[in-house]
Tab-separated table of C-alpha atoms and ligand atoms in Angstrom:
chain	number	residue	atom	x	y	z
A	25	MET	CA	-6.792	-8.050	23.401
A	26	ASN	CA	-6.629	-8.041	19.605
A	27	LYS	CA	-4.272	-5.593	17.922
A	28	THR	CA	-5.599	-3.240	15.247
A	29	ILE	CA	-4.316	-2.736	11.711
A	30	MET	CA	-5.508	-0.082	9.246
A	31	ILE	CA	-4.941	-0.722	5.554
A	32	THR	CA	-5.455	1.876	2.822
A	33	GLY	CA	-6.530	0.443	-0.536
A	34	ALA	CA	-7.904	-2.831	0.821
A	35	THR	CA	-10.410	-3.394	-1.997
A	36	ALA	CA	-7.892	-5.189	-4.245
A	37	GLY	CA	-4.381	-6.537	-4.643
A	38	PHE	CA	-1.856	-6.198	-1.807
A	39	GLY	CA	-4.246	-4.382	0.522
A	40	LYS	CA	-6.889	-7.092	0.350
A	41	ALA	CA	-4.337	-9.901	0.827
A	42	ILE	CA	-2.843	-8.071	3.823
A	43	ALA	CA	-6.317	-7.698	5.357
A	44	VAL	CA	-6.989	-11.430	4.961
A	45	ARG	CA	-3.558	-12.408	6.345
A	46	PHE	CA	-3.923	-10.279	9.483
A	47	ALA	CA	-7.589	-11.191	10.023
A	48	LYS	CA	-6.664	-14.884	9.970
A	49	ASN	CA	-4.143	-14.064	12.685
A	50	GLY	CA	-6.610	-12.396	15.031
A	51	PHE	CA	-6.168	-8.702	14.257
A	52	ASN	CA	-9.039	-6.234	14.237
A	53	ILE	CA	-9.001	-4.669	10.780
A	54	ILE	CA	-9.803	-1.215	9.399
A	55	ILE	CA	-10.245	-1.541	5.651
A	56	THR	CA	-10.410	1.498	3.401
A	57	GLY	CA	-10.935	2.298	-0.267
A	58	ARG	CA	-13.219	4.091	-2.702
A	59	ARG	CA	-15.259	1.069	-3.873
A	60	LYS	CA	-17.925	0.614	-1.211
A	61	GLU	CA	-19.360	-2.662	-2.533
A	62	ARG	CA	-15.967	-4.292	-2.393
A	63	LEU	CA	-15.455	-3.036	1.160
A	64	ASN	CA	-18.794	-4.575	2.141
A	65	ASP	CA	-17.883	-7.936	0.575
A	66	LEU	CA	-14.435	-7.954	2.165
A	67	GLU	CA	-15.863	-7.026	5.561
A	68	LYS	CA	-18.106	-10.123	5.403
A	69	GLU	CA	-15.194	-12.341	4.340
A	70	LEU	CA	-12.924	-11.082	7.128
A	71	LEU	CA	-15.613	-11.496	9.794
A	72	SER	CA	-16.025	-15.118	8.730
A	73	PHE	CA	-12.504	-15.861	10.010
A	74	GLY	CA	-13.603	-15.607	13.637
A	75	LYS	CA	-13.259	-13.466	16.696
A	76	ILE	CA	-12.210	-10.182	15.179
A	77	LYS	CA	-13.847	-6.825	14.485
A	78	VAL	CA	-13.843	-5.089	11.114
A	79	LEU	CA	-14.469	-1.429	10.308
A	80	SER	CA	-14.932	-0.268	6.706
A	81	LEU	CA	-14.067	3.327	5.869
A	82	ASN	CA	-15.064	4.553	2.449
A	83	PHE	CA	-12.915	7.515	1.380
A	84	ASP	CA	-10.504	8.781	-1.241
A	85	VAL	CA	-6.995	9.325	0.157
A	86	ARG	CA	-6.619	12.370	-2.123
A	87	LYS	CA	-9.294	14.290	-0.196
A	88	GLN	CA	-7.440	15.703	2.794
A	89	LYS	CA	-10.519	16.983	4.628
A	90	ASP	CA	-12.259	13.604	4.311
A	91	VAL	CA	-9.170	11.749	5.520
A	92	ALA	CA	-8.795	14.029	8.552
A	93	SER	CA	-12.485	13.877	9.425
A	94	VAL	CA	-12.781	10.081	9.081
A	95	ILE	CA	-9.824	9.513	11.411
A	96	GLU	CA	-10.909	12.211	13.874
A	97	ASN	CA	-14.362	10.646	14.091
A	98	LEU	CA	-13.199	7.082	14.606
A	99	PRO	CA	-15.046	5.431	17.485
A	100	ALA	CA	-12.752	5.424	20.567
A	101	GLU	CA	-12.235	1.662	20.424
A	102	TRP	CA	-10.778	2.010	16.893
A	103	LYS	CA	-8.330	4.776	17.706
A	104	ASN	CA	-5.700	2.362	19.024
A	105	ILE	CA	-4.163	1.677	15.640
A	106	ASP	CA	-1.084	-0.526	16.077
A	107	ILE	CA	-0.177	-0.893	12.408
A	108	LEU	CA	-0.838	1.426	9.467
A	109	ILE	CA	-0.308	0.111	5.943
A	110	ASN	CA	0.033	3.013	3.501
A	111	ASN	CA	-0.769	0.938	0.447
A	112	ALA	CA	-3.327	2.863	-1.673
A	113	GLY	CA	-1.587	3.821	-4.871
A	114	LEU	CA	-1.419	3.431	-8.601
A	115	ALA	CA	0.421	3.916	-11.852
A	116	VAL	CA	-1.544	5.541	-14.662
A	117	GLY	CA	-0.215	5.460	-18.214
A	118	LEU	CA	3.265	5.050	-19.657
A	119	SER	CA	4.677	7.898	-21.725
A	120	HIS	CA	7.790	9.921	-22.334
A	121	ILE	CA	8.102	13.077	-20.279
A	122	ASP	CA	7.581	15.334	-23.321
A	123	ASP	CA	4.340	13.540	-24.108
A	124	GLY	CA	3.000	13.020	-20.568
A	125	VAL	CA	-0.696	13.202	-19.701
A	126	ILE	CA	-1.109	15.857	-17.021
A	127	ASP	CA	-4.190	14.214	-15.514
A	128	ASP	CA	-2.269	10.916	-15.142
A	129	TRP	CA	0.586	12.763	-13.431
A	130	ASP	CA	-1.816	14.496	-11.049
A	131	ARG	CA	-3.559	11.233	-10.129
A	132	MET	CA	-0.267	9.510	-9.316
A	133	ILE	CA	1.219	12.403	-7.342
A	134	ASP	CA	-2.039	13.108	-5.494
A	135	THR	CA	-2.572	9.462	-4.530
A	136	ASN	CA	0.906	8.003	-4.047
A	137	VAL	CA	2.504	10.976	-2.336
A	138	LYS	CA	-0.080	13.435	-1.048
A	139	GLY	CA	-2.631	10.733	-0.100
A	140	LEU	CA	0.016	8.794	1.824
A	141	LEU	CA	0.962	12.015	3.625
A	142	TYR	CA	-2.653	12.905	4.472
A	143	VAL	CA	-3.286	9.474	5.988
A	144	THR	CA	0.003	9.512	7.896
A	145	ARG	CA	-0.691	13.018	9.212
A	146	ALA	CA	-4.067	11.858	10.538
A	147	VAL	CA	-3.010	8.501	12.009
A	148	SER	CA	0.527	9.088	13.321
A	149	PRO	CA	-0.560	11.416	16.190
A	150	LEU	CA	-2.685	8.535	17.539
A	151	MET	CA	0.457	6.379	17.596
A	152	VAL	CA	2.559	9.176	19.111
A	153	LYS	CA	0.005	9.524	21.884
A	154	ARG	CA	0.377	5.827	22.739
A	155	ASN	CA	4.165	5.806	22.221
A	156	SER	CA	3.749	2.766	19.990
A	157	GLY	CA	3.081	1.863	16.375
A	158	HIS	CA	4.340	0.465	13.087
A	159	ILE	CA	3.906	2.190	9.736
A	160	PHE	CA	4.464	0.317	6.479
A	161	ASN	CA	4.825	2.368	3.299
A	162	ILE	CA	4.329	0.461	0.066
A	163	ALA	CA	6.929	1.890	-2.268
A	164	SER	CA	8.278	-0.010	-5.297
A	165	ILE	CA	11.458	-1.047	-7.056
A	166	ALA	CA	10.375	1.755	-9.412
A	167	GLY	CA	11.424	4.122	-6.626
A	168	LYS	CA	14.913	2.615	-6.508
A	169	GLU	CA	15.576	2.555	-10.270
A	170	ASN	CA	13.996	4.249	-13.274
A	171	TYR	CA	12.588	2.793	-16.470
A	172	GLU	CA	11.695	4.434	-19.758
A	173	ASN	CA	8.201	5.983	-19.676
A	174	GLY	CA	7.930	5.404	-15.916
A	175	ASN	CA	9.071	8.945	-15.033
A	176	VAL	CA	6.302	10.249	-12.754
A	177	TYR	CA	5.390	6.871	-11.227
A	178	CYS	CA	9.085	6.300	-10.427
A	179	ALA	CA	9.293	9.794	-8.916
A	180	THR	CA	6.304	9.186	-6.648
A	181	LYS	CA	7.831	5.944	-5.380
A	182	SER	CA	11.225	7.628	-4.813
A	183	ALA	CA	9.280	10.144	-2.755
A	184	VAL	CA	7.765	7.297	-0.724
A	185	ASP	CA	11.283	5.927	-0.077
A	186	SER	CA	12.387	9.355	1.077
A	187	LEU	CA	9.328	9.848	3.276
A	188	SER	CA	9.907	6.456	4.907
A	189	ARG	CA	13.406	7.575	5.916
A	190	SER	CA	12.098	10.904	7.217
A	191	MET	CA	9.235	9.307	9.128
A	192	ARG	CA	11.665	6.902	10.793
A	193	ILE	CA	13.774	9.840	12.009
A	194	ASP	CA	10.859	12.025	13.124
A	195	LEU	CA	9.016	9.214	14.896
A	196	LEU	CA	12.084	7.630	16.467
A	197	LYS	CA	11.574	9.060	19.923
A	198	HIS	CA	7.954	7.923	19.885
A	199	ASN	CA	8.862	4.241	19.542
A	200	ILE	CA	7.211	3.976	16.112
A	201	LYS	CA	8.683	1.586	13.552
A	202	VAL	CA	8.682	2.533	9.858
A	203	THR	CA	9.167	-0.162	7.233
A	204	ASN	CA	9.487	0.629	3.533
A	205	ILE	CA	8.398	-2.209	1.235
A	206	ALA	CA	9.608	-2.112	-2.375
A	207	PRO	CA	8.039	-4.872	-4.472
A	208	GLY	CA	8.863	-5.728	-8.048
A	209	MET	CA	6.288	-7.007	-10.520
A	210	ALA	CA	3.222	-8.478	-8.843
A	211	ILE	CA	-0.041	-9.696	-10.332
A	212	THR	CA	-2.835	-7.529	-8.962
A	213	GLU	CA	-5.119	-4.999	-10.641
A	214	PHE	CA	-2.085	-2.690	-10.939
A	215	SER	CA	-1.546	-3.131	-14.694
A	216	ILE	CA	-5.266	-3.013	-15.493
A	217	VAL	CA	-5.341	0.382	-13.767
A	218	ARG	CA	-2.138	1.520	-15.478
A	219	PHE	CA	-3.566	0.614	-18.914
A	220	LYS	CA	-6.959	2.115	-18.065
A	221	GLY	CA	-8.908	-1.153	-18.274
A	222	ASP	CA	-7.091	-2.715	-21.256
A	223	GLU	CA	-6.805	-6.316	-19.993
A	224	HIS	CA	-4.926	-7.459	-23.104
A	225	LYS	CA	-2.084	-5.006	-22.432
A	226	ALA	CA	-2.171	-5.811	-18.724
A	227	ASP	CA	-1.874	-9.581	-19.338
A	228	ALA	CA	1.128	-9.055	-21.633
A	229	VAL	CA	3.101	-7.560	-18.721
A	230	TYR	CA	3.183	-10.938	-16.972
A	231	LYS	CA	3.636	-13.214	-20.012
A	232	GLY	CA	6.369	-15.865	-19.605
A	233	PHE	CA	6.930	-14.632	-16.116
A	234	ASP	CA	6.184	-15.923	-12.607
A	235	ALA	CA	5.274	-12.614	-10.992
A	236	LEU	CA	4.870	-12.044	-7.284
A	237	THR	CA	1.392	-12.499	-5.863
A	238	ALA	CA	-0.385	-10.266	-3.392
A	239	ASP	CA	-0.111	-13.108	-0.851
A	240	ASP	CA	3.692	-13.020	-1.151
A	241	ILE	CA	3.698	-9.366	-0.086
A	242	ALA	CA	1.168	-10.022	2.696
A	243	ASP	CA	3.446	-12.798	4.042
A	244	VAL	CA	6.482	-10.508	4.096
A	245	ILE	CA	4.568	-7.740	5.855
A	246	TYR	CA	3.171	-10.150	8.418
A	247	TYR	CA	6.703	-11.380	9.108
A	248	CYS	CA	8.017	-7.799	9.568
A	249	ALA	CA	5.102	-7.010	11.881
A	250	SER	CA	5.709	-10.146	13.972
A	251	LEU	CA	9.304	-9.369	14.968
A	252	PRO	CA	10.213	-8.487	18.570
A	253	ALA	CA	9.581	-4.896	19.702
A	254	HIS	CA	13.267	-3.941	19.493
A	255	VAL	CA	13.681	-5.088	15.851
A	256	CYS	CA	12.673	-2.926	12.871
A	257	ILE	CA	13.171	-3.904	9.241
A	258	ASN	CA	13.784	-0.552	7.545
A	259	ASP	CA	13.587	-1.312	3.841
A	260	LEU	CA	12.910	-4.413	1.786
A	261	ILE	CA	13.221	-5.014	-1.953
A	262	ILE	CA	11.201	-8.058	-3.018
A	263	THR	CA	11.263	-9.194	-6.642
A	264	PRO	CA	10.149	-12.283	-8.489
A	265	THR	CA	13.098	-14.649	-9.040
A	266	GLN	CA	12.868	-13.791	-12.745
A	267	GLN	CA	13.409	-10.063	-12.127
A	268	ALA	CA	16.751	-8.440	-11.232
A	269	GLY	CA	15.578	-4.843	-11.416
A	270	VAL	CA	13.102	-2.710	-13.314
A	271	ASN	CA	15.065	-3.124	-16.550
A	272	HIS	CA	16.156	-6.753	-16.180
A	273	SER	CA	13.617	-9.547	-16.387
A	274	PHE	CA	13.970	-13.057	-17.780
A	275	ARG	CA	10.974	-14.288	-19.730
A	276	ARG	CA	10.265	-17.790	-20.968
A	277	THR	CA	9.531	-17.836	-24.687
B	12	NDP	P1	-4.424	-2.683	-7.085
B	12	NDP	O1	-4.853	-1.815	-8.218
B	12	NDP	O2	-4.764	-4.121	-7.122
B	12	NDP	O3	-4.928	-2.045	-5.693
B	12	NDP	C1	-4.791	-0.688	-5.452
B	12	NDP	C2	-5.608	-0.297	-4.244
B	12	NDP	O4	-5.414	1.117	-4.001
B	12	NDP	C3	-7.094	-0.515	-4.437
B	12	NDP	O5	-7.627	-1.086	-3.260
B	12	NDP	C4	-7.652	0.883	-4.631
B	12	NDP	O6	-8.951	0.960	-4.057
B	12	NDP	C5	-6.686	1.719	-3.804
B	12	NDP	N1	-6.674	3.108	-4.238
B	12	NDP	C6	-6.215	3.626	-5.408
B	12	NDP	N2	-6.446	4.947	-5.452
B	12	NDP	C7	-7.056	5.280	-4.278
B	12	NDP	C8	-7.548	6.498	-3.731
B	12	NDP	N3	-7.443	7.659	-4.413
B	12	NDP	N4	-8.122	6.485	-2.504
B	12	NDP	C9	-8.220	5.317	-1.824
B	12	NDP	N5	-7.773	4.140	-2.281
B	12	NDP	C10	-7.201	4.127	-3.498
B	12	NDP	O7	-2.827	-2.485	-7.015
B	12	NDP	P2	-1.700	-3.113	-6.054
B	12	NDP	O8	-2.278	-3.911	-4.971
B	12	NDP	O9	-0.692	-3.726	-6.926
B	12	NDP	O10	-1.073	-1.755	-5.502
B	12	NDP	C11	-0.937	-1.465	-4.130
B	12	NDP	C12	0.308	-0.617	-3.939
B	12	NDP	O11	1.464	-1.389	-4.323
B	12	NDP	C13	0.352	0.651	-4.793
B	12	NDP	O12	0.884	1.690	-4.019
B	12	NDP	C14	1.326	0.273	-5.928
B	12	NDP	O13	1.974	1.393	-6.457
B	12	NDP	C15	2.286	-0.630	-5.177
B	12	NDP	N6	3.078	-1.556	-5.984
B	12	NDP	C16	2.495	-2.452	-6.828
B	12	NDP	C17	3.285	-3.337	-7.549
B	12	NDP	C18	2.703	-4.307	-8.526
B	12	NDP	O14	3.453	-4.778	-9.429
B	12	NDP	N7	1.453	-4.694	-8.429
B	12	NDP	C19	4.737	-3.370	-7.377
B	12	NDP	C20	5.233	-2.379	-6.463
B	12	NDP	C21	4.437	-1.530	-5.781
B	12	NDP	P3	-10.207	1.732	-4.699
B	12	NDP	O15	-10.024	1.752	-6.188
B	12	NDP	O16	-11.394	0.951	-4.241
B	12	NDP	O17	-10.150	3.086	-4.078
B	13	8X3	C1	5.249	-1.553	-9.795
B	13	8X3	C2	6.493	-2.201	-10.273
B	13	8X3	O1	8.181	-2.211	-12.144
B	13	8X3	O2	5.837	-2.340	-12.754
B	13	8X3	O3	5.542	-0.628	-8.816
B	13	8X3	O4	6.788	-0.271	-11.978
B	13	8X3	S1	6.854	-1.716	-11.859
């Protein structure tokens, strides 16, 4: 029988690449996100890979009641979630703390921290019930180190790191693995979102630089998910070869 993976934020970037990687390897996939059209297109693409099932769930992780209701109302056959990828997240803006944009702060905290908690609160009891599961939290190197103007984004990703450690402790007796993934710079829609649609600024982030791709992260996650039942990778930092931390990158001129 196929295993089931649920991925938050599957309409772009890491989430989409993870969905494709697992679909090609015979998993049934639950894809989620706010952009319905993109979910529809991805559902078609995933189904084209063969004998798998795909369920699209259109919701905003910041809306706790919606998250709870969508998971509670899952058809029985979809309640056996083997892997949850808490991936939906974003950075919005770059500014010093004394000049921060409150709405940007709220969006990051509500999505990256509270949204991840709402989804985990809804899905983890299904795993506890089955005494089995694997939760991946997509954190960031920005949660391990801080950079100027990154204040609130860095704080949300430090919170994800911390929650991964707590989840591992709390879910230990239920045989649930928790893996924290901390990528460095990767080309996705991340910078376009951070710069609120300014593609020129977004492109400059990756100039002279071989950034990670979403497929690189999907490969790493697939590897972690493929290990024997008694092996759990707790925390992984993955950077491009040209990056040694949030403040140390080598760029070709
Ligand atoms: P993208 O912008 O390409 O994808 C982000 C995904 O998150 C989209 O599918 C988006 O879907 C979803 N999302 C955002 N807000 C919400 C919401 N409120 N409710 C539901 N879904 C939401 O970025 P990445 O793939 O790069 O980012 C994925 C994760 O990786 C994020 O947590 C990010 O912080 C983290 N990360 C990214 C790095 C990078 O350099 N790219 C490095 C380290 C970590 P939709 O808009 O349709 O809702
Ligand atoms: C994204 C990585 O360094 O751009 O989480 O903040 S960074």
